[in-house]
């Protein structure tokens, strides 16, 4: 390999020497151009490609920041540059565009279709309209199909020619057919359908919601929101029922917890709560007039000692006019007959007097301007609670055990709640639920016995089983004691019999030894030569050794004898 490289370099050197200066310059220029092209291609390929979410520039900085925050919550990297929003790829740009249009976050100064068409000098209006229609349908179809759960979409737009008069202008209309996946719930999701409708309305200029039909693959219109009013009403009723159920569960849990701490969980089990709420939204504006409070009610007194007044004088004036002199008869302008009745006319120029007295008093009243919106409102509350009394069984004062009747059951006694206890429980329950008599609330506390036959039977069975276990244990202990006593007596008797047998054998051996020794002494006295056999000699040696051992080590000999007796 090295030799081949040397040959190549050698040939290149020879060619380089043979080339003219012009040829050398051309080769160097080509090499420099190739290196520059490689560097430029590498730099261009290393740059990150970015795609605009909108093809139009926006100057609303706050709106762009809100859009960036919304895109960041989708874990998508985005940035702004000179009023444009950029993401990494086209698929992400399409998805973010669809999301922003669905949520109505499209900037007001952004036209997403701007720059799609470049009109040349030879393009007619008809060609431009056809291109506009085709491109809108194409781009709209692409955007709709980029929505999750949508497999395909068909878009058809009708762009009528502009009429001379607005009244005779045909409206812009469109129909869209959407096909979804089998597991999708998009066709039942009103919010997503409204987002798709906003996307289509923003894409087609002049299109109104009443001229847009969005249907599924079976031809069912899914953007008929007016026809969905009944469904919306049912959904609202379900939500209201859910709110009522949650309120009932909350009240039941809180009140039961309070009463179970007082009456124990076993005696307070049943509680029913029914909440009726008014969810209708009503606006109320009124002016109410109230008496003026002079003195508030003292809560420490058992009676109402408050003082009210309907009005309160602010100022008053008394006017008294006294007139004395000649009477007068006004007859109007000169030369005109007066309109005074004859009775008063006859009294003209009569001397008399008149007194006029008047009192003017300004009073103030207490008024209140009310403006409120009521929804929702607690309309009525019904609560019922049952408390059980106390159960106990009679006991024998001597033994302290339950009294068992002839039928084999305990003598059970029931202590009912007193009327005072029920009244106190009812007052406590009223305070816990916020009882209002004017609202029509109902609170009932009863004392109905629970069926405790099964519970009483379990207690009785447990007691009888305990007594039976006691008897069984006593019998077993007596049996074990009898066995132990028998075993001890057996050991004592067997040891006594063994001792007597051993004494008899020792006595027999002692007599045999004495008889043998007596026979030997008699033979010795008679002068007879007595010879002992080997066995007798051996026996005598063993006997002497045993006697010596017993004298020297009495404890070991006793242990050995004890071992022999146990083995036998």
XYZ file of C-alpha atoms in Angstrom:
568
model
C 0.000 0.000 0.000
C 2.849 2.396 0.866
C 4.601 1.590 -2.413
C 1.380 2.301 -4.331
C 1.065 5.672 -2.634
C 4.705 6.427 -3.406
C 4.119 5.585 -7.078
C 1.010 7.828 -7.188
C 2.797 10.734 -5.558
C 5.719 10.172 -7.889
C 3.502 10.342 -10.978
C 1.822 13.485 -9.628
C 5.230 15.108 -9.103
C 6.249 14.217 -12.649
C 3.003 15.630 -14.037
C 3.390 18.759 -11.921
C 6.883 19.319 -13.329
C 5.682 18.856 -16.897
C 2.670 21.262 -16.534
C 2.950 24.841 -17.586
C 2.327 27.680 -15.102
C -1.115 28.354 -16.545
C -2.128 24.721 -16.033
C -0.834 24.811 -12.464
C -2.885 27.949 -11.727
C -6.046 26.338 -13.118
C -5.562 23.213 -10.973
C -4.980 25.293 -7.839
C -8.085 27.385 -8.555
C -10.189 24.221 -9.017
C -8.941 22.794 -5.715
C -9.684 26.063 -3.891
C -13.202 26.198 -5.416
C -13.931 22.588 -4.367
C -12.749 23.302 -0.802
C -14.870 26.473 -0.634
C -17.945 24.592 -1.940
C -17.459 21.898 0.687
C -17.169 24.517 3.445
C -20.302 26.363 2.285
C -22.298 23.117 2.000
C -21.216 22.057 5.477
C -22.156 25.425 6.979
C -25.561 25.409 5.281
C -26.299 21.829 6.314
C -25.354 22.607 9.922
C -27.934 25.403 10.190
C -31.248 24.546 11.884
C -34.220 24.787 9.537
C -37.147 26.728 10.966
C -40.738 27.053 9.740
C -43.083 29.973 10.306
C -46.337 29.313 12.088
C -47.874 32.378 10.361
C -46.744 33.737 7.014
C -47.621 37.274 8.043
C -45.797 39.647 10.330
C -47.394 40.738 13.610
C -46.499 43.829 15.612
C -48.542 42.924 18.704
C -45.770 41.973 21.154
C -48.107 41.005 24.012
C -50.131 38.715 21.767
C -46.943 37.075 20.453
C -45.763 36.457 24.025
C -49.108 34.850 24.906
C -48.838 32.636 21.834
C -45.292 31.606 22.807
C -46.473 30.735 26.317
C -49.317 28.642 24.905
C -46.967 26.822 22.511
C -44.462 26.159 25.329
C -47.212 24.367 27.305
C -47.322 21.870 24.424
C -43.580 21.207 25.003
C -42.689 22.733 21.616
C -39.670 24.967 21.076
C -40.574 28.271 19.407
C -39.115 31.733 19.088
C -39.957 35.081 17.465
C -37.917 37.000 14.943
C -39.020 40.297 13.447
C -42.695 39.641 14.183
C -42.713 36.012 12.972
C -43.096 32.867 15.085
C -40.802 29.961 14.168
C -40.866 26.265 15.078
C -38.614 23.383 14.049
C -40.607 21.640 11.307
C -43.671 21.961 9.098
C -45.732 19.333 10.944
C -45.282 21.166 14.241
C -46.123 24.494 12.582
C -49.360 23.058 11.174
C -50.328 21.542 14.526
C -49.642 24.764 16.428
C -51.552 26.812 13.828
C -54.544 24.505 14.266
C -54.308 24.750 18.080
C -54.146 28.552 18.089
C -57.049 28.890 15.670
C -59.174 26.484 17.752
C -58.553 28.508 20.902
C -59.091 31.864 19.156
C -55.536 33.128 19.766
C -54.862 34.216 16.184
C -53.368 37.752 16.217
C -55.749 40.383 14.912
C -53.170 41.800 12.471
C -52.149 38.416 11.025
C -53.584 37.069 7.782
C -52.538 33.397 7.545
C -53.242 33.286 3.817
C -51.187 36.328 2.868
C -48.466 35.668 0.271
C -49.992 32.439 -1.037
C -50.534 33.897 -4.521
C -48.278 35.985 -6.730
C -50.239 37.493 -9.616
C -48.430 38.155 -12.875
C -49.459 40.686 -15.542
C -51.138 38.007 -17.671
C -53.305 36.553 -14.856
C -57.021 37.317 -15.121
C -59.443 37.726 -12.235
C -61.119 34.431 -13.128
C -57.788 32.619 -13.035
C -56.944 34.272 -9.756
C -60.296 33.254 -8.255
C -59.836 29.666 -9.375
C -56.321 29.613 -7.967
C -57.585 31.146 -4.746
C -60.349 28.561 -4.422
C -58.067 25.607 -5.194
C -55.318 26.747 -2.883
C -57.701 27.539 -0.038
C -59.286 24.101 -0.376
C -55.876 22.466 -0.486
C -54.454 24.336 2.481
C -57.671 24.000 4.489
C -57.783 20.256 3.828
C -54.165 19.978 4.985
C -54.884 21.902 8.191
C -57.996 19.874 9.015
C -56.238 16.558 8.419
C -53.402 17.648 10.723
C -55.854 17.616 13.648
C -55.560 14.511 15.782
C -58.242 11.799 15.360
C -59.059 12.999 11.810
C -57.991 10.535 9.121
C -59.170 12.466 6.051
C -61.196 15.522 5.069
C -63.008 16.695 1.952
C -63.430 20.457 1.418
C -65.725 22.077 -1.164
C -65.972 25.880 -1.420
C -68.366 27.956 -3.509
C -67.069 31.471 -4.280
C -69.803 33.276 -6.285
C -69.073 36.117 -8.633
C -69.398 39.568 -7.215
C -72.770 41.102 -8.022
C -73.542 44.679 -8.836
C -75.756 45.153 -5.799
C -75.198 43.805 -2.322
C -78.788 42.603 -2.007
C -78.433 40.340 -5.028
C -75.001 39.010 -4.004
C -74.958 35.245 -3.490
C -73.345 34.237 -0.193
C -70.097 32.281 0.106
C -70.786 28.669 1.160
C -68.694 25.641 2.040
C -69.174 22.012 2.943
C -66.628 19.861 4.770
C -66.761 16.101 5.284
C -64.650 14.719 8.134
C -63.663 11.098 8.710
C -62.328 10.178 12.154
C -60.762 7.139 13.758
C -62.993 4.494 15.325
C -61.889 5.337 18.897
C -62.271 9.124 18.520
C -64.917 11.189 20.306
C -64.323 14.310 18.192
C -67.789 14.171 16.650
C -69.322 14.464 20.158
C -66.867 17.098 21.435
C -68.559 20.437 20.871
C -65.481 22.486 21.748
C -63.321 20.796 19.119
C -66.056 21.097 16.475
C -66.306 24.823 17.216
C -62.529 25.074 16.816
C -62.719 23.412 13.400
C -65.541 25.780 12.430
C -63.493 28.831 13.488
C -60.581 27.479 11.447
C -62.754 27.223 8.325
C -64.427 30.612 8.845
C -61.060 32.321 9.249
C -59.722 30.641 6.112
C -62.575 31.608 3.761
C -63.318 35.301 3.374
C -66.977 36.200 3.554
C -68.100 32.806 4.825
C -70.705 32.865 7.582
C -71.512 30.130 10.061
C -75.032 29.595 8.684
C -73.582 28.828 5.231
C -71.053 26.278 6.507
C -71.953 22.599 6.801
C -69.588 20.204 8.544
C -70.693 16.579 8.384
C -69.332 13.148 9.170
C -68.839 10.288 6.729
C -72.535 9.294 7.127
C -73.783 12.734 6.133
C -74.848 13.844 9.619
C -74.286 17.549 10.264
C -72.142 18.015 13.359
C -71.986 21.839 13.527
C -75.727 22.315 14.043
C -75.258 23.923 17.454
C -78.826 25.272 17.545
C -80.117 21.721 17.191
C -77.870 20.711 20.064
C -79.695 23.027 22.477
C -81.682 20.143 23.935
C -78.509 18.128 24.424
C -76.855 21.126 26.072
C -79.865 21.493 28.352
C -79.581 17.850 29.401
C -75.854 18.282 30.034
C -76.594 21.344 32.154
C -79.208 19.398 34.130
C -76.674 16.608 34.735
C -74.117 19.123 35.980
C -76.695 20.708 38.276
C -77.688 17.303 39.654
C -74.007 16.544 40.222
C -73.590 19.781 42.186
C -76.637 18.904 44.306
C -75.328 15.377 44.958
C -71.926 16.735 45.966
C -73.579 19.160 48.391
C -75.713 16.360 49.850
C -72.688 14.085 50.290
C -70.705 16.898 51.940
C -73.466 17.749 54.403
C -74.133 14.100 55.195
C -70.458 13.386 55.899
C -69.999 16.425 58.140
C -73.190 15.925 60.157
C -72.798 12.155 60.536
C -69.250 12.671 61.770
C -70.514 15.083 64.436
C -73.341 12.842 65.642
C -71.277 9.652 65.546
C -68.766 11.213 67.934
C -71.650 11.851 70.352
C -73.896 8.822 69.880
C -71.229 6.383 68.494
C -71.182 5.062 64.972
C -73.282 2.022 65.879
C -76.236 4.083 67.114
C -76.156 6.704 64.337
C -76.253 5.021 60.934
C -79.147 6.416 58.902
C -79.272 9.971 57.631
C -81.117 11.284 54.576
C -80.507 14.719 53.066
C -82.374 16.232 50.159
C -81.153 19.547 48.779
C -83.252 21.601 46.381
C -81.398 24.404 44.597
C -82.546 27.090 42.198
C -80.044 27.415 39.329
C -81.996 30.020 37.380
C -80.045 33.234 36.987
C -82.090 36.304 37.866
C -81.147 39.956 38.091
C -82.885 42.008 40.766
C -82.891 45.779 41.049
C -85.173 47.424 43.564
C -85.520 50.255 46.023
C -86.685 49.205 49.471
C -87.895 51.525 52.195
C -87.354 50.537 55.810
C -88.279 52.106 59.118
C -85.600 54.125 60.826
C -84.020 52.226 63.705
C -83.892 54.330 66.846
C -82.727 51.550 69.176
C -81.416 48.086 68.297
C -82.804 44.934 69.866
C -80.887 43.818 72.948
C -80.092 40.094 72.458
C -79.776 39.585 76.221
C -83.471 40.282 76.800
C -86.104 37.618 76.064
C -88.343 40.137 74.285
C -87.901 42.553 71.381
C -87.113 45.994 72.827
C -86.083 47.611 69.569
C -87.612 50.968 68.591
C -88.470 52.081 65.041
C -89.966 55.165 63.442
C -91.544 55.439 60.039
C -90.149 58.941 59.466
C -87.657 61.222 61.133
C -88.171 65.054 61.008
C -85.244 66.994 59.662
C -86.722 70.469 59.685
C -90.094 72.130 60.279
C -91.587 75.612 60.095
C -94.813 77.049 61.486
C -96.541 79.950 59.673
C -99.365 81.986 61.262
C -101.106 84.815 59.342
C -103.689 87.117 60.976
C -105.665 89.680 58.891
C -108.152 92.332 60.049
C -109.809 95.047 57.939
C -112.265 95.769 55.142
C -113.228 92.855 53.032
C -112.584 92.950 49.333
C -114.229 91.457 46.331
C -111.860 90.829 43.444
C -113.645 91.384 40.129
C -110.859 90.980 37.644
C -109.674 93.651 35.157
C -111.418 97.002 34.888
C -114.545 96.989 32.837
C -115.041 93.221 33.173
C -117.757 91.720 35.261
C -116.366 89.681 38.105
C -116.885 85.945 38.581
C -117.517 86.106 42.301
C -120.699 84.336 43.411
C -123.516 86.618 44.601
C -123.158 85.471 48.186
C -119.622 86.760 48.355
C -120.428 89.817 46.243
C -122.914 90.946 48.814
C -120.232 90.731 51.453
C -117.968 93.253 49.712
C -116.697 96.139 51.765
C -117.627 94.289 54.921
C -115.232 94.723 57.815
C -113.892 91.351 59.065
C -110.831 89.361 60.186
C -109.111 86.051 59.173
C -106.461 83.866 60.758
C -104.323 81.342 58.758
C -102.028 78.864 60.509
C -99.759 76.279 58.720
C -96.971 73.883 59.661
C -94.395 72.726 57.103
C -92.267 69.708 58.183
C -89.516 67.914 56.193
C -89.154 64.198 57.038
C -86.531 61.623 55.995
C -87.181 57.924 55.345
C -84.742 55.000 55.233
C -84.293 53.681 51.655
C -81.970 51.050 50.186
C -80.948 50.492 46.563
C -80.574 46.775 45.745
C -78.923 45.334 42.647
C -77.968 41.656 42.734
C -77.704 38.535 40.594
C -79.096 35.357 42.163
C -77.664 32.023 40.951
C -77.485 29.389 42.268
C -79.555 29.604 45.407
C -80.474 27.113 48.123
C -84.220 26.708 47.762
C -85.154 24.047 50.297
C -83.417 21.573 52.598
C -84.865 18.374 54.042
C -82.913 16.360 56.620
C -83.939 13.242 58.538
C -81.799 11.498 61.144
C -82.509 8.327 63.118
C -80.815 7.626 66.450
C -80.972 4.283 68.233
C -81.234 3.857 71.988
C -78.999 1.734 74.210
C -79.191 -2.061 74.513
C -77.994 -4.030 77.560
C -78.545 -7.483 79.055
C -79.458 -8.359 82.650
C -76.739 -9.936 84.807
C -76.897 -12.151 87.863
C -75.779 -10.043 90.878
C -74.140 -13.086 92.500
C -72.112 -14.462 89.578
C -71.985 -11.392 87.376
C -72.945 -13.509 84.370
C -75.788 -12.726 81.918
C -79.214 -14.004 82.820
C -80.204 -16.773 80.386
C -83.923 -17.240 79.831
C -85.737 -20.510 79.263
C -85.485 -20.119 75.483
C -81.670 -20.042 75.728
C -81.244 -16.300 75.017
C -80.180 -13.377 77.170
C -82.660 -11.073 78.803
C -82.095 -7.941 76.676
C -83.241 -4.492 77.837
C -83.727 -1.416 75.590
C -83.360 2.178 76.834
C -85.000 4.649 74.458
C -83.963 8.274 74.020
C -85.904 10.765 76.078
C -87.883 13.582 74.426
C -85.275 16.015 75.777
C -82.506 14.071 74.030
C -84.428 14.149 70.742
C -85.058 17.891 71.106
C -81.385 18.597 71.732
C -80.361 16.427 68.774
C -82.863 18.264 66.564
C -81.499 21.657 67.644
C -77.957 20.475 66.981
C -78.981 19.221 63.538
C -80.712 22.501 62.699
C -77.616 24.461 63.588
C -75.394 22.141 61.545
C -77.411 22.408 58.309
C -78.274 26.102 58.615
C -81.999 25.616 59.155
C -84.270 28.399 57.962
C -87.962 28.089 58.696
C -88.829 30.855 56.241
C -87.198 28.853 53.460
C -89.401 25.836 54.167
C -86.614 23.606 55.543
C -87.556 20.368 57.284
C -85.519 18.675 60.039
C -86.717 15.410 61.593
C -84.961 13.379 64.326
C -86.478 9.999 65.243
C -85.721 7.196 67.685
C -86.491 3.924 65.878
C -84.937 0.704 67.123
C -82.449 -0.981 64.830
C -82.897 -4.707 64.226
C -80.095 -6.164 66.333
C -81.200 -9.820 66.467
C -78.169 -10.972 64.521
C -75.836 -8.829 66.657
C -77.393 -10.137 69.874
C -77.127 -13.696 68.573
C -73.409 -13.203 67.861
C -72.858 -11.869 71.397
C -74.736 -14.806 72.906
C -72.882 -17.348 70.773
C -69.578 -15.750 71.732
C -70.478 -15.910 75.421
C -71.626 -19.552 75.238
C -68.524 -20.485 73.246
C -66.353 -18.804 75.883
C -68.107 -20.718 78.651
C -67.707 -23.951 76.701
C -63.999 -23.263 76.246
C -63.662 -22.697 79.988
C -65.333 -26.030 80.737
C -63.206 -27.819 78.177
C -60.025 -26.317 79.599
C -61.031 -27.314 83.139
C -61.767 -30.895 82.049
C -58.471 -31.109 80.201
C -56.589 -29.789 83.229
C -58.361 -32.301 85.504
C -57.518 -35.122 83.105
C -53.877 -34.032 82.941
C -53.780 -33.823 86.748
C -55.250 -37.322 87.093
C -52.690 -38.678 84.613
C -49.864 -36.996 86.490
C -51.086 -38.346 89.837
C -51.411 -41.847 88.339
C -47.943 -41.622 86.861
C -46.486 -40.508 90.221
C -48.276 -43.329 92.055
C -47.084 -45.807 89.447
C -43.492 -44.631 89.877
C -43.738 -44.822 93.665
C -45.247 -48.308 93.599
C -42.776 -49.595 90.999
C -39.823 -48.224 92.952
C -41.118 -49.831 96.158
C -41.552 -53.198 94.413
C -38.071 -52.908 92.924
C -36.612 -52.069 96.326
C -38.266 -55.081 97.906
C -37.071 -57.359 95.107
C -33.540 -56.056 95.500
C -33.687 -56.619 99.255
C -34.861 -60.195 98.712
C -32.032 -60.872 96.268
C -29.485 -59.328 98.617
C -30.859 -61.344 101.460
C -30.671 -64.523 99.365
C -27.101 -63.761 98.309
C -26.173 -62.955 101.868
C -27.611 -66.301 103.039
C -25.836 -68.188 100.280
C -22.549 -66.469 101.143
C -23.019 -67.171 104.806
C -23.790 -70.832 104.087
C -20.726 -71.044 101.866
C -18.488 -69.448 104.468
C -19.942 -71.698 107.175
C -19.241 -74.752 105.062
C -15.662 -73.567 104.526
C -15.084 -72.964 108.202
C -16.523 -76.337 109.073
C -14.269 -78.010 106.577
C -11.298 -76.096 107.885
C -12.095 -77.063 111.427
C -12.296 -80.697 110.461
C -8.867 -80.410 108.864
C -10.043 -80.962 105.387
C -8.176 -79.337 102.575
C -10.549 -77.152 100.749
C -9.879 -76.255 97.215
C -11.814 -73.533 95.446
C -12.601 -73.594 91.824
C -11.433 -70.893 89.457
C -14.898 -69.428 89.183
C -15.285 -69.198 92.940
C -11.845 -67.623 93.215
C -12.730 -65.112 90.541
C -16.014 -64.424 92.217
C -14.286 -63.853 95.542
C -11.848 -61.409 93.928
C -14.639 -59.485 92.281
C -16.548 -59.363 95.526
C -13.528 -58.096 97.432
C -12.849 -55.504 94.695
C -16.470 -54.377 94.753
C -16.366 -54.012 98.519
C -13.135 -52.048 98.305
C -14.558 -49.819 95.506
C -17.727 -49.223 97.490
C -15.703 -48.129 100.482
C -13.403 -45.857 98.493
C -15.914 -44.415 95.968
C -19.432 -44.810 97.369
C -20.975 -42.148 95.059
C -19.707 -43.785 91.853
C -20.930 -47.181 93.003
C -24.347 -45.738 93.817
C -24.516 -44.138 90.333
C -23.567 -47.437 88.726
C -26.222 -49.333 90.656
C -28.792 -46.702 89.757
C -27.902 -47.071 86.062
C -28.282 -50.843 86.245
C -31.686 -50.514 87.849
C -32.891 -48.064 85.159
C -31.686 -50.379 82.381
C -33.553 -53.272 83.944
